[in-house]
PDB file of C-alpha atoms in Angstrom:
ATOM      1  CA  UNK Y   1      77.468   3.703   5.315  1.00  0.00           C
ATOM      2  CA  UNK Y   2      74.022   2.176   5.819  1.00  0.00           C
ATOM      3  CA  UNK Y   3      73.451  -1.231   7.334  1.00  0.00           C
ATOM      4  CA  UNK Y   4      71.386  -3.804   5.445  1.00  0.00           C
ATOM      5  CA  UNK Y   5      68.454  -3.255   7.829  1.00  0.00           C
ATOM      6  CA  UNK Y   6      68.512   0.521   7.260  1.00  0.00           C
ATOM      7  CA  UNK Y   7      68.629  -0.064   3.517  1.00  0.00           C
ATOM      8  CA  UNK Y   8      65.382  -2.025   3.511  1.00  0.00           C
ATOM      9  CA  UNK Y   9      63.502   0.329   5.839  1.00  0.00           C
ATOM     10  CA  UNK Y  10      61.437   2.953   4.087  1.00  0.00           C
ATOM     11  CA  UNK Y  11      62.774   6.459   4.733  1.00  0.00           C
ATOM     12  CA  UNK Y  12      60.468   8.409   7.018  1.00  0.00           C
ATOM     13  CA  UNK Y  13      61.815  11.928   6.407  1.00  0.00           C
ATOM     14  CA  UNK Y  14      63.144  13.999   3.538  1.00  0.00           C
ATOM     15  CA  UNK Y  15      66.608  13.919   5.119  1.00  0.00           C
ATOM     16  CA  UNK Y  16      66.572  10.108   5.374  1.00  0.00           C
ATOM     17  CA  UNK Y  17      65.499   9.790   1.732  1.00  0.00           C
ATOM     18  CA  UNK Y  18      68.136  12.295   0.601  1.00  0.00           C
ATOM     19  CA  UNK Y  19      70.875  10.526   2.551  1.00  0.00           C
ATOM     20  CA  UNK Y  20      69.848   7.188   1.056  1.00  0.00           C
ATOM     21  CA  UNK Y  21      70.072   8.627  -2.457  1.00  0.00           C
ATOM     22  CA  UNK Y  22      73.469  10.177  -1.755  1.00  0.00           C
ATOM     23  CA  UNK Y  23      74.773   6.877  -0.371  1.00  0.00           C
ATOM     24  CA  UNK Y  24      73.736   5.158  -3.629  1.00  0.00           C
ATOM     25  CA  UNK Y  25      75.600   7.587  -5.897  1.00  0.00           C
ATOM     26  CA  UNK Y  26      79.093   7.144  -7.281  1.00  0.00           C
ATOM     27  CA  UNK Y  27      81.658   9.916  -6.844  1.00  0.00           C
ATOM     28  CA  UNK Y  28      81.260  10.900 -10.502  1.00  0.00           C
ATOM     29  CA  UNK Y  29      77.499  11.181 -10.046  1.00  0.00           C
ATOM     30  CA  UNK Y  30      77.951  13.288  -6.905  1.00  0.00           C
ATOM     31  CA  UNK Y  31      80.256  15.621  -8.816  1.00  0.00           C
ATOM     32  CA  UNK Y  32      77.861  15.937 -11.730  1.00  0.00           C
ATOM     33  CA  UNK Y  33      74.877  16.576  -9.477  1.00  0.00           C
ATOM     34  CA  UNK Y  34      76.677  19.164  -7.359  1.00  0.00           C
ATOM     35  CA  UNK Y  35      77.664  21.118 -10.490  1.00  0.00           C
ATOM     36  CA  UNK Y  36      74.383  20.764 -12.374  1.00  0.00           C
ATOM     37  CA  UNK Y  37      72.656  23.913 -13.626  1.00  0.00           C
ATOM     38  CA  UNK Y  38      68.915  24.388 -13.053  1.00  0.00           C
ATOM     39  CA  UNK Y  39      67.846  23.256 -16.541  1.00  0.00           C
ATOM     40  CA  UNK Y  40      69.800  20.002 -16.270  1.00  0.00           C
ATOM     41  CA  UNK Y  41      68.514  19.515 -12.713  1.00  0.00           C
ATOM     42  CA  UNK Y  42      64.929  19.981 -13.931  1.00  0.00           C
ATOM     43  CA  UNK Y  43      65.510  17.343 -16.625  1.00  0.00           C
ATOM     44  CA  UNK Y  44      67.001  14.979 -14.032  1.00  0.00           C
ATOM     45  CA  UNK Y  45      64.009  15.490 -11.737  1.00  0.00           C
ATOM     46  CA  UNK Y  46      61.583  14.752 -14.561  1.00  0.00           C
ATOM     47  CA  UNK Y  47      63.477  11.558 -15.372  1.00  0.00           C
ATOM     48  CA  UNK Y  48      63.911  10.113 -11.872  1.00  0.00           C
ATOM     49  CA  UNK Y  49      60.644  11.213 -10.232  1.00  0.00           C
ATOM     50  CA  UNK Y  50      58.691   8.032 -11.139  1.00  0.00           C
ATOM     51  CA  UNK Y  51      61.505   5.860  -9.785  1.00  0.00           C
ATOM     52  CA  UNK Y  52      61.714   7.785  -6.498  1.00  0.00           C
ATOM     53  CA  UNK Y  53      57.961   7.734  -5.989  1.00  0.00           C
ATOM     54  CA  UNK Y  54      58.002   3.969  -6.467  1.00  0.00           C
ATOM     55  CA  UNK Y  55      61.199   3.218  -4.509  1.00  0.00           C
ATOM     56  CA  UNK Y  56      60.170   5.220  -1.450  1.00  0.00           C
ATOM     57  CA  UNK Y  57      56.496   4.191  -1.759  1.00  0.00           C
ATOM     58  CA  UNK Y  58      55.439   7.809  -1.431  1.00  0.00           C
ATOM     59  CA  UNK Y  59      51.908   7.255  -2.746  1.00  0.00           C
ATOM     60  CA  UNK Y  60      51.648   3.697  -1.421  1.00  0.00           C
ATOM     61  CA  UNK Y  61      51.396   4.155   2.316  1.00  0.00           C
ATOM     62  CA  UNK Y  62      54.596   5.964   3.258  1.00  0.00           C
ATOM     63  CA  UNK Y  63      52.604   8.734   4.885  1.00  0.00           C
ATOM     64  CA  UNK Y  64      55.477   9.762   7.161  1.00  0.00           C
ATOM     65  CA  UNK Y  65      57.711  10.621   4.197  1.00  0.00           C
ATOM     66  CA  UNK Y  66      54.894  12.339   2.338  1.00  0.00           C
ATOM     67  CA  UNK Y  67      54.142  14.436   5.414  1.00  0.00           C
ATOM     68  CA  UNK Y  68      57.839  15.296   5.812  1.00  0.00           C
ATOM     69  CA  UNK Y  69      57.960  16.423   2.180  1.00  0.00           C
ATOM     70  CA  UNK Y  70      55.005  18.733   2.579  1.00  0.00           C
ATOM     71  CA  UNK Y  71      56.308  20.145   5.863  1.00  0.00           C
ATOM     72  CA  UNK Y  72      59.456  21.268   3.996  1.00  0.00           C
ATOM     73  CA  UNK Y  73      57.548  22.772   1.149  1.00  0.00           C
ATOM     74  CA  UNK Y  74      56.177  26.297   0.987  1.00  0.00           C
ATOM     75  CA  UNK Y  75      54.480  25.497  -2.349  1.00  0.00           C
ATOM     76  CA  UNK Y  76      51.621  23.062  -1.788  1.00  0.00           C
ATOM     77  CA  UNK Y  77      51.807  22.013  -5.454  1.00  0.00           C
ATOM     78  CA  UNK Y  78      55.400  20.752  -5.223  1.00  0.00           C
ATOM     79  CA  UNK Y  79      56.141  17.163  -6.104  1.00  0.00           C
ATOM     80  CA  UNK Y  80      57.465  15.081  -3.173  1.00  0.00           C
ATOM     81  CA  UNK Y  81      60.229  13.547  -5.318  1.00  0.00           C
ATOM     82  CA  UNK Y  82      61.365  17.039  -6.320  1.00  0.00           C
ATOM     83  CA  UNK Y  83      61.473  18.072  -2.660  1.00  0.00           C
ATOM     84  CA  UNK Y  84      63.750  15.104  -1.915  1.00  0.00           C
ATOM     85  CA  UNK Y  85      65.988  15.844  -4.909  1.00  0.00           C
ATOM     86  CA  UNK Y  86      66.210  19.499  -3.901  1.00  0.00           C
ATOM     87  CA  UNK Y  87      67.395  18.346  -0.474  1.00  0.00           C
ATOM     88  CA  UNK Y  88      70.045  16.111  -2.086  1.00  0.00           C
ATOM     89  CA  UNK Y  89      71.332  19.060  -4.093  1.00  0.00           C
ATOM     90  CA  UNK Y  90      71.270  21.273  -1.000  1.00  0.00           C
ATOM     91  CA  UNK Y  91      73.301  18.737   1.013  1.00  0.00           C
ATOM     92  CA  UNK Y  92      75.846  18.405  -1.776  1.00  0.00           C
ATOM     93  CA  UNK Y  93      76.116  22.180  -2.090  1.00  0.00           C
ATOM     94  CA  UNK Y  94      76.609  22.552   1.676  1.00  0.00           C
ATOM     95  CA  UNK Y  95      79.368  19.937   1.749  1.00  0.00           C
ATOM     96  CA  UNK Y  96      81.006  20.897  -1.526  1.00  0.00           C
ATOM     97  CA  UNK Y  97      83.525  23.075   0.292  1.00  0.00           C
ATOM     98  CA  UNK Y  98      84.507  20.204   2.565  1.00  0.00           C
ATOM     99  CA  UNK Y  99      84.774  17.507  -0.065  1.00  0.00           C
ATOM    100  CA  UNK Y 100      87.666  17.340  -2.435  1.00  0.00           C
ATOM    101  CA  UNK Y 101      86.062  16.007  -5.591  1.00  0.00           C
ATOM    102  CA  UNK Y 102      88.320  16.585  -8.543  1.00  0.00           C
TER     103      UNK Y 102
END
């Protein structure tokens, strides 16, 4: 669980941003996201991208996070918010075998 100070600090890396998003989700949301097919995930990304860009201040001076996004990305056209959301899905997929979410 994040402390109040960590909560107000802008994430500096893709992993920090992904962990912050995961910590904000309810169990039902984690389940839904971990089981989401690509079409539904694309729709989710389209919906939440503006919020993520604003919340993490990606285009407003959070150069460390923007740089971290592009370091992870092979496609230089990829959207930073999508890179973060892909990491969230990857983390959930990796831990799905360890979590009992029924």
